[in-house]
mmCIF file of C-alpha atoms in Angstrom:
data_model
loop_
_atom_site.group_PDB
_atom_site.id
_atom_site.type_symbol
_atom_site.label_atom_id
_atom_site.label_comp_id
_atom_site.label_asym_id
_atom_site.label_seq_id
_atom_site.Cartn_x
_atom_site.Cartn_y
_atom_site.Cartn_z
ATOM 1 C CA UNK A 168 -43.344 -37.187 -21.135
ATOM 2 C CA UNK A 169 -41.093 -37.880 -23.945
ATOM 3 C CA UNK A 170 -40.513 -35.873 -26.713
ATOM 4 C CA UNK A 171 -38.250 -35.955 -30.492
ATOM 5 C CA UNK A 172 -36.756 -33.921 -32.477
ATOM 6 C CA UNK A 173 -35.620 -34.973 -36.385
ATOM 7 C CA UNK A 174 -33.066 -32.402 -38.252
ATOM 8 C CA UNK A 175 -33.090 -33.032 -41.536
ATOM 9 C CA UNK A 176 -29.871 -31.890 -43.160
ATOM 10 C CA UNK A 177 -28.272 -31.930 -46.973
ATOM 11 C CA UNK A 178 -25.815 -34.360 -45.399
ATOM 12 C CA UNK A 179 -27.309 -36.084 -42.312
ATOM 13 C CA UNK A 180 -30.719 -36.740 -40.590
ATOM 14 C CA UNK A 181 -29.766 -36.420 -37.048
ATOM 15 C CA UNK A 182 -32.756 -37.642 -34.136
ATOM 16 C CA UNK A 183 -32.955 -36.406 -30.526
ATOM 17 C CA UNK A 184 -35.061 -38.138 -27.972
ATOM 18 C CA UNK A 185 -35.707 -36.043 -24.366
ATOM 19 C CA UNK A 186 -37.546 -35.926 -21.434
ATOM 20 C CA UNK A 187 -37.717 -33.110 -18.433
ATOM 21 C CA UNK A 188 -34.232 -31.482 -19.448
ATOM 22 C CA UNK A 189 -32.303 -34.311 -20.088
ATOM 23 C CA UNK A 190 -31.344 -35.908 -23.782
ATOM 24 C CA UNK A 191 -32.174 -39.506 -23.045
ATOM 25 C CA UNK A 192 -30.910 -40.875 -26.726
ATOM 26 C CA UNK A 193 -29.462 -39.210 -29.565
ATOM 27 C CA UNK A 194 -28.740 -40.964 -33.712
ATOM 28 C CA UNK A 195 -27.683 -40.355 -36.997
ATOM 29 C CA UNK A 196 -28.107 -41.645 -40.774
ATOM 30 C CA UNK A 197 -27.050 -40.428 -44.041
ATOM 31 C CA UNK A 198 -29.813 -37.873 -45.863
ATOM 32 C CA UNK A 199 -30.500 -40.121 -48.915
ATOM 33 C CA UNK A 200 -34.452 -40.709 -51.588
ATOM 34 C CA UNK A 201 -35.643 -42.684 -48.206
ATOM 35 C CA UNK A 202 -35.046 -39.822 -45.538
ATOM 36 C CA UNK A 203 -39.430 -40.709 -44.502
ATOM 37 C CA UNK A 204 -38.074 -44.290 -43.928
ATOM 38 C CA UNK A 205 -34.575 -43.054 -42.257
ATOM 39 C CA UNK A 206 -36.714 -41.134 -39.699
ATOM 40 C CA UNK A 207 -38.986 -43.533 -38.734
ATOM 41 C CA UNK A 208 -35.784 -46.094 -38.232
ATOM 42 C CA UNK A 209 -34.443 -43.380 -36.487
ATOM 43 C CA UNK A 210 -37.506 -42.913 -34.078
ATOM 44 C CA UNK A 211 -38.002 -46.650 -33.343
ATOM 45 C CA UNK A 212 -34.581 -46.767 -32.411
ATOM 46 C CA UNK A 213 -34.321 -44.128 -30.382
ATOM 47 C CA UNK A 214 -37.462 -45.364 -28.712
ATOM 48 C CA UNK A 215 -35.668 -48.633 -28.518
ATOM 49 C CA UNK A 216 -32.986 -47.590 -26.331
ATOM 50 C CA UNK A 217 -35.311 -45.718 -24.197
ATOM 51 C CA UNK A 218 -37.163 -49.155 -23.560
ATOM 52 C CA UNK A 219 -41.020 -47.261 -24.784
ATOM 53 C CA UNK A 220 -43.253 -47.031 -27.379
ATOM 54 C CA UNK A 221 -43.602 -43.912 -30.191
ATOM 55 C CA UNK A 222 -46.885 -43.898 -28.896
ATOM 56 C CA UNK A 223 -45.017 -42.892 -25.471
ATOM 57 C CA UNK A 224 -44.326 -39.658 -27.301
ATOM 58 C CA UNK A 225 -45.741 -36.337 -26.845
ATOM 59 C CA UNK A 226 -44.929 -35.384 -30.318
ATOM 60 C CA UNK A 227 -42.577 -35.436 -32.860
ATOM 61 C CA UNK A 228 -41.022 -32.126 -34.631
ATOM 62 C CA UNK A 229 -38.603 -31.667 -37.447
ATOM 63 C CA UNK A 230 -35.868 -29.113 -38.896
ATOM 64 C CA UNK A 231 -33.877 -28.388 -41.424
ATOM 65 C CA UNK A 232 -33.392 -28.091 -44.495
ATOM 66 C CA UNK A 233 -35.871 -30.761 -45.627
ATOM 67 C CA UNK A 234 -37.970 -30.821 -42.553
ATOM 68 C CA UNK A 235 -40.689 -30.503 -44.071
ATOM 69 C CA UNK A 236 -41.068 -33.818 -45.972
ATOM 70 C CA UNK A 237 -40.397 -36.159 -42.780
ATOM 71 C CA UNK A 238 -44.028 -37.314 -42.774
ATOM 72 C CA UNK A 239 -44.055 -38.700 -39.147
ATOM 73 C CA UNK A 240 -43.101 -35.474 -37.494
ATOM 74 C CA UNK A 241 -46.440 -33.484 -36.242
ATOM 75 C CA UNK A 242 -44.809 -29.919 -37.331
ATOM 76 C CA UNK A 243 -41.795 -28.422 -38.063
ATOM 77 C CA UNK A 244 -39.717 -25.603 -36.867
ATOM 78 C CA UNK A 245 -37.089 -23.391 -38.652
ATOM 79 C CA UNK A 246 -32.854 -24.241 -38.277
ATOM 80 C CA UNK A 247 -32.903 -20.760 -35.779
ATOM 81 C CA UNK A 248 -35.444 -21.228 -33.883
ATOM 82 C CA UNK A 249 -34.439 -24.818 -32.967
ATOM 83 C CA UNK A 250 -30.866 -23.548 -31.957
ATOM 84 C CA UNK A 251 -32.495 -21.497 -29.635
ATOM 85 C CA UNK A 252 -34.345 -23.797 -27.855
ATOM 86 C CA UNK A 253 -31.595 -26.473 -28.725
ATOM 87 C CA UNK A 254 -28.700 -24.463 -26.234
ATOM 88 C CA UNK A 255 -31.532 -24.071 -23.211
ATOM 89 C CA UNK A 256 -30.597 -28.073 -22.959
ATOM 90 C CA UNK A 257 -27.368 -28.464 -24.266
ATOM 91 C CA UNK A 258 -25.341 -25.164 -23.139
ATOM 92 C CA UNK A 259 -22.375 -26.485 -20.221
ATOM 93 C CA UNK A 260 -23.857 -26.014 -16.752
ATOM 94 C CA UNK A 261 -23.973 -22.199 -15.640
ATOM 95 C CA UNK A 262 -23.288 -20.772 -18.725
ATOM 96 C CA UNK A 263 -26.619 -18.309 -20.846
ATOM 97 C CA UNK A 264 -25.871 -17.966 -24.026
ATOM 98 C CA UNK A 265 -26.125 -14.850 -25.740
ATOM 99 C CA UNK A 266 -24.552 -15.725 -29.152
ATOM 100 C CA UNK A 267 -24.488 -19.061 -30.696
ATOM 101 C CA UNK A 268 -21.845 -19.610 -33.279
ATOM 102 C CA UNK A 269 -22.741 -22.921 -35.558
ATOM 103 C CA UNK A 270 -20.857 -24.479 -37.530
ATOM 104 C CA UNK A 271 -22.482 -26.824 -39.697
ATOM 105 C CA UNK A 272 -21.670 -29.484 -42.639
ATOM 106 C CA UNK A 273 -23.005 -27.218 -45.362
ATOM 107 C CA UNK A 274 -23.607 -23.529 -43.676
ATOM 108 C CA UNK A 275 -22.659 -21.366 -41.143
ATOM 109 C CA UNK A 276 -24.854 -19.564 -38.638
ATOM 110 C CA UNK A 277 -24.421 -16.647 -35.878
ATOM 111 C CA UNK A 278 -27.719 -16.153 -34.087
ATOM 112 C CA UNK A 279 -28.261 -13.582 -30.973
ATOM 113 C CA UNK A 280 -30.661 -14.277 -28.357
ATOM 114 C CA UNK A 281 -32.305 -11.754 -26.067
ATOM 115 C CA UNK A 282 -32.533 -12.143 -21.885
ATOM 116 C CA UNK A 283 -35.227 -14.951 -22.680
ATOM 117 C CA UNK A 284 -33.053 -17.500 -24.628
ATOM 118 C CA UNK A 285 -35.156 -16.234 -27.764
ATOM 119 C CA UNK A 286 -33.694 -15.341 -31.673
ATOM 120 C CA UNK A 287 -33.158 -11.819 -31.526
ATOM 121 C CA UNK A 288 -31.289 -11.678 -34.952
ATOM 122 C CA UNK A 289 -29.215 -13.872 -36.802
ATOM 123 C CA UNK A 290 -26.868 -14.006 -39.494
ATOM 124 C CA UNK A 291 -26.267 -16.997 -42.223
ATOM 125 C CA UNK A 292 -23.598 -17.717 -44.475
ATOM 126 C CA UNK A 293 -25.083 -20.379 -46.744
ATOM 127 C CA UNK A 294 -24.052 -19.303 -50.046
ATOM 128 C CA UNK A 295 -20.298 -20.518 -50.222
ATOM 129 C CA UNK A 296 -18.206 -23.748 -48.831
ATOM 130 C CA UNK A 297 -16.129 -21.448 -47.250
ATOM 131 C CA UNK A 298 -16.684 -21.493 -43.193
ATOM 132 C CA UNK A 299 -18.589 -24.421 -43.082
ATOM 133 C CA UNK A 300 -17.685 -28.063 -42.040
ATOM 134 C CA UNK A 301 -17.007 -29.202 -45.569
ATOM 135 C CA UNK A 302 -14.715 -26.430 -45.846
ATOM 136 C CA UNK A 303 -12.662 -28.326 -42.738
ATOM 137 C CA UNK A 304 -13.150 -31.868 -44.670
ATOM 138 C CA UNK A 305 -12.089 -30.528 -48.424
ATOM 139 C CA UNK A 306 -8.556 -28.964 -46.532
ATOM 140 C CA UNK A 307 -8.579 -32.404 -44.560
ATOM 141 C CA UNK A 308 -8.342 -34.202 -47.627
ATOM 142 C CA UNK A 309 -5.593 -32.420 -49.716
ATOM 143 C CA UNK A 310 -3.470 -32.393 -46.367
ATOM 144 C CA UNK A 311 -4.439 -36.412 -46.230
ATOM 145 C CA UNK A 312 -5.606 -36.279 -42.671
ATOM 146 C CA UNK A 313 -8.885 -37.095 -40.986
ATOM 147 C CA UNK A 314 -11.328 -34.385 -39.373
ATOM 148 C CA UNK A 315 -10.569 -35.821 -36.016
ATOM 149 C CA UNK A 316 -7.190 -35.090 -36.326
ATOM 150 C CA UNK A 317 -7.492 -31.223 -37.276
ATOM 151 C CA UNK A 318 -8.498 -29.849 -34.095
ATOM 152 C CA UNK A 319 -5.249 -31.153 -32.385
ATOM 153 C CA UNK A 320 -2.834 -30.864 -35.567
ATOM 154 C CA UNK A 321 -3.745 -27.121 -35.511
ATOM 155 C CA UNK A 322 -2.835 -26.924 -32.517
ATOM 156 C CA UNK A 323 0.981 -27.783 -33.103
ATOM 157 C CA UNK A 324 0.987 -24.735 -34.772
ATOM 158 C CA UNK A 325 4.089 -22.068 -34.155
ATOM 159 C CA UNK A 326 3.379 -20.138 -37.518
ATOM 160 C CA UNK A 327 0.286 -19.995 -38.777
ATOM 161 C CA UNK A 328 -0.015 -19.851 -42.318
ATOM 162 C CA UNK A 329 -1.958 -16.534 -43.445
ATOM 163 C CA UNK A 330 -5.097 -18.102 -46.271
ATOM 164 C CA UNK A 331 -7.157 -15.038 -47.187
ATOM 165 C CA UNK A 332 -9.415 -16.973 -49.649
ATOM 166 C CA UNK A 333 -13.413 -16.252 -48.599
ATOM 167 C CA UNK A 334 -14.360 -18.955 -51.770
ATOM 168 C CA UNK A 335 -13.641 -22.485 -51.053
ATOM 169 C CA UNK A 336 -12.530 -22.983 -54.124
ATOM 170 C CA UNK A 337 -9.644 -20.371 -54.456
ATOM 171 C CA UNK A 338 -8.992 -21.574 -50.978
ATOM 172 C CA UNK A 339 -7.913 -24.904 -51.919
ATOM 173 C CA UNK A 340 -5.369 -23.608 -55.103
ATOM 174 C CA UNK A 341 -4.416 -21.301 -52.095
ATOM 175 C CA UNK A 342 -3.311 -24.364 -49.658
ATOM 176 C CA UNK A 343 -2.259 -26.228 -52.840
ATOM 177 C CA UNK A 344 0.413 -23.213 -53.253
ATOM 178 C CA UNK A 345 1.311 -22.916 -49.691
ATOM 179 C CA UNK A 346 2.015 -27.129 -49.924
ATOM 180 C CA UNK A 347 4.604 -26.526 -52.943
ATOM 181 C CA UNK A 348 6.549 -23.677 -50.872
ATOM 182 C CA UNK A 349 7.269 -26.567 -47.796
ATOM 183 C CA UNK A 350 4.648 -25.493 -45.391
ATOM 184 C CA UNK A 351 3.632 -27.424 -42.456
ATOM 185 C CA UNK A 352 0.677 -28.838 -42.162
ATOM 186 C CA UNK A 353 -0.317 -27.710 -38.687
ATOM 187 C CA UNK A 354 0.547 -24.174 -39.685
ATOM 188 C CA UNK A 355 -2.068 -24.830 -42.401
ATOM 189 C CA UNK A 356 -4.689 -25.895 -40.366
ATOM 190 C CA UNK A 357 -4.037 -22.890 -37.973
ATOM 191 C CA UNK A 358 -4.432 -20.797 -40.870
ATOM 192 C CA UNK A 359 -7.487 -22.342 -42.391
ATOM 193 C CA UNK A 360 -9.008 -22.082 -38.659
ATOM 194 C CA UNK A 361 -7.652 -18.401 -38.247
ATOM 195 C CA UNK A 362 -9.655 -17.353 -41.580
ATOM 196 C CA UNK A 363 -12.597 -19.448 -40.296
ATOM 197 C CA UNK A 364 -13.172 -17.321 -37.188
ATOM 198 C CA UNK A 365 -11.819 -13.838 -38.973
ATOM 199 C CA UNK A 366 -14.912 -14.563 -41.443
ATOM 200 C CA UNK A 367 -17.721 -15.743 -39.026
ATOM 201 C CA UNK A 368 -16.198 -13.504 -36.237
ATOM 202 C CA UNK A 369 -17.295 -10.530 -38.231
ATOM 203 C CA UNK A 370 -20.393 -11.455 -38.797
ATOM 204 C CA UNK A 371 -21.204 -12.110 -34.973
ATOM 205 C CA UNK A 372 -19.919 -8.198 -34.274
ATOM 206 C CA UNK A 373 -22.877 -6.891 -35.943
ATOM 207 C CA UNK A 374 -24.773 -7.927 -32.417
ATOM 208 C CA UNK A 375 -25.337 -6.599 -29.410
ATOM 209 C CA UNK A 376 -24.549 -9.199 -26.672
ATOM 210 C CA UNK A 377 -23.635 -9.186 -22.589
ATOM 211 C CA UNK A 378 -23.996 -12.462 -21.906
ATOM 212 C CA UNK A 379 -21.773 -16.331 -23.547
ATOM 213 C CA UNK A 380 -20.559 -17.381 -26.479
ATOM 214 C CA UNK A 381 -21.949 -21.312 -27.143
ATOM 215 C CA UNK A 382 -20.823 -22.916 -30.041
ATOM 216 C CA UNK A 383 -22.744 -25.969 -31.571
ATOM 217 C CA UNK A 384 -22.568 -27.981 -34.935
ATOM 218 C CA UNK A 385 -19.679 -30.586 -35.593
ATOM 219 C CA UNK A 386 -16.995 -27.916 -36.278
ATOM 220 C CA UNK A 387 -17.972 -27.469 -32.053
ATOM 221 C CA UNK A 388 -15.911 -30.495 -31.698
ATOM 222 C CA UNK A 389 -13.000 -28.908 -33.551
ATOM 223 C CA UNK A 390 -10.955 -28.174 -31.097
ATOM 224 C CA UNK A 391 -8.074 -25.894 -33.052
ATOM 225 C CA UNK A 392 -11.283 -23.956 -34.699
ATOM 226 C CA UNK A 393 -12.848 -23.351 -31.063
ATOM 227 C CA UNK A 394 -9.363 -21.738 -29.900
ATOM 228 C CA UNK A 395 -9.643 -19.767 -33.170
ATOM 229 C CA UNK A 396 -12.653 -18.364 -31.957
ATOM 230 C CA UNK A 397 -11.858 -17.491 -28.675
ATOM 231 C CA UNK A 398 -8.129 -15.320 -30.331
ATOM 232 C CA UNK A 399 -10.379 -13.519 -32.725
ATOM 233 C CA UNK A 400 -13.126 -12.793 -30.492
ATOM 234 C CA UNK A 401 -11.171 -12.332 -27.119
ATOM 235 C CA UNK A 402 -13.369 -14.095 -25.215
ATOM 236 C CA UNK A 403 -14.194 -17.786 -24.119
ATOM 237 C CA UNK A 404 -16.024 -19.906 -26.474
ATOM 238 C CA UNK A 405 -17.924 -22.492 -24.939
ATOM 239 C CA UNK A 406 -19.365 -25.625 -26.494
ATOM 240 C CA UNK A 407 -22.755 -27.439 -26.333
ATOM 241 C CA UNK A 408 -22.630 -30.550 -25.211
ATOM 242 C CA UNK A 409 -24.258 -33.202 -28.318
ATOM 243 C CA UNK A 410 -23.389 -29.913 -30.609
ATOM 244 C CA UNK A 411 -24.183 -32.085 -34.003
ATOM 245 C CA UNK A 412 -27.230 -32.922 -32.129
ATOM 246 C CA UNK A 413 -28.494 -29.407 -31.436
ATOM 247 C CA UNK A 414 -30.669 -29.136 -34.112
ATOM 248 C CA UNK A 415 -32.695 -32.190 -33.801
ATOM 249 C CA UNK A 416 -32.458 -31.082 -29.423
ATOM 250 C CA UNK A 417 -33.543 -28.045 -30.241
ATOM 251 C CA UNK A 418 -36.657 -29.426 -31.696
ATOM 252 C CA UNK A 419 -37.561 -31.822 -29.664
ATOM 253 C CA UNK A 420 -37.326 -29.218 -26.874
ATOM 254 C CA UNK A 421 -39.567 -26.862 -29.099
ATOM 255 C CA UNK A 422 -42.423 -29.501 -29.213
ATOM 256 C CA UNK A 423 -42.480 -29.598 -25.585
ATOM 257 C CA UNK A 424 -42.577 -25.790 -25.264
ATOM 258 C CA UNK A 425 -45.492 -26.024 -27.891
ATOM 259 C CA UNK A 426 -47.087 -28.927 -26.090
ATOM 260 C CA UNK A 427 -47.139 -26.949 -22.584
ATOM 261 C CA UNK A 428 -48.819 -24.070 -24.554
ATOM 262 C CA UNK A 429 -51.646 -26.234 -26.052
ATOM 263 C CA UNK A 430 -50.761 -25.871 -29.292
#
């Protein structure tokens, strides 16, 4: 049996087809006025690829921040909840995740899971830029490089620059300074990655954990910000696999689980 998952986010409506425990089709559009009629584009496609029908589907379930008004989804489940289930799927082979670190366009979120792979707690930083994927693009910008390029850039880094800004704003008059006194822009990066993980580090050491570290979101696919992690938190950081997609996995996954239980 097939099953989808729709996350609805400020930025993008990300879809997630699956069936058993693999991710058969994954696709993206811009959140605009017609996210009803991007999700049902999004759900014929995906059904496209996979060669069935949407009546082929067990059911359909939504997240996110406007989950709620995607008409063709049977139910919806929160952002946390779907992260959960999202990393059962999507975590690298052998690896339980205990903490999952996500880094998203417009918010940040640390979430712990107990033995079972279910929230425990979580943490959200949603109020500020600062930390979150924009943050990345914004510093991108004034540096005139492309997201795909910070992760490696960073990495170039012998010096990293020290940006103690927690406001996104302040941060960029901060890098705007640190531009007129000749520094380089790898060292910059470094820095803005270093403050990243200093900020969202200290919010994951308010949990209990004994088991991984997963990361998921696009800044997952930041390589520089991943190493970040891993210096601040001494410890390896591993990434999802689809981690944009883990939302809209996550989801899908959750409307099987609710599907087994009959409900």
């Amino acid at each position: 049996m097939y099953y989808a998952g729709l996350d609805a986010g400020s930025t993008y409506l990300k879809a997630a087809l699956i069936k058993d425990n693999e991710v058969i089709a994954t696709g993206v559009e811009n959140s605009g006025i017609s996210n009803n009629e991007n999700a049902t584009n999004l759900i014929n496609m995906l059904c496209e690829k996979a060669r069935i029908k949407i009546d082929d589907l067990g059911c359909i379930m939504s997240t996110g921040y406007s989950r709620r008004s995607l008409d063709i989804a049977k139910d919806n489940v929160s952002e946390i909840t779907a992260h959960a289930f999202g990393v059962q799927l999507t975590s690298p082979e052998g690896i339980k995740p205990g903490l999952i670190i996500d880094i998203g366009g417009q918010d940040s979120k640390v979430i712990c899971l107990n033995n079972d792979g279910l929230v425990k707690n979580f943490v959200m930083n949603d109020k500020c830029a600062a930390g979150t994927g924009k943050f990345i693009e914004v510093i991108a910008q004034i540096l005139d490089t492309t997201i795909d390029k910070v992760g490696p850039l960073s990495k170039e880094s012998l010096s990293p620059c020290d940006i103690n800004s927690t406001c996104v704003v302040f941060a960029q008059t901060e890098v705007i300074s640190l531009i007129a006194r000749k520094k380089k822009r790898e060292d910059i990066l470094a820095g803005m990655h270093q403050s990243m993980a200093k900020r969202i580090g200290k919010m994951g050491r308010k949990f209990e954990y004994d088991s991984d570290i997963v990361m998921t979101g696009g800044g997952a696919k930041n390589s520089g910000l991943v190493e970040a992690f891993e210096d601040e938190l001494m410890t390896d950081v591993f990434v999802a696999n689809h981690p944009q997609f883990n939302g809209a996995i996550g989801a899908a996954v959750y409307s099987r689980y609710m599907a087994n239980k009959g409900l």
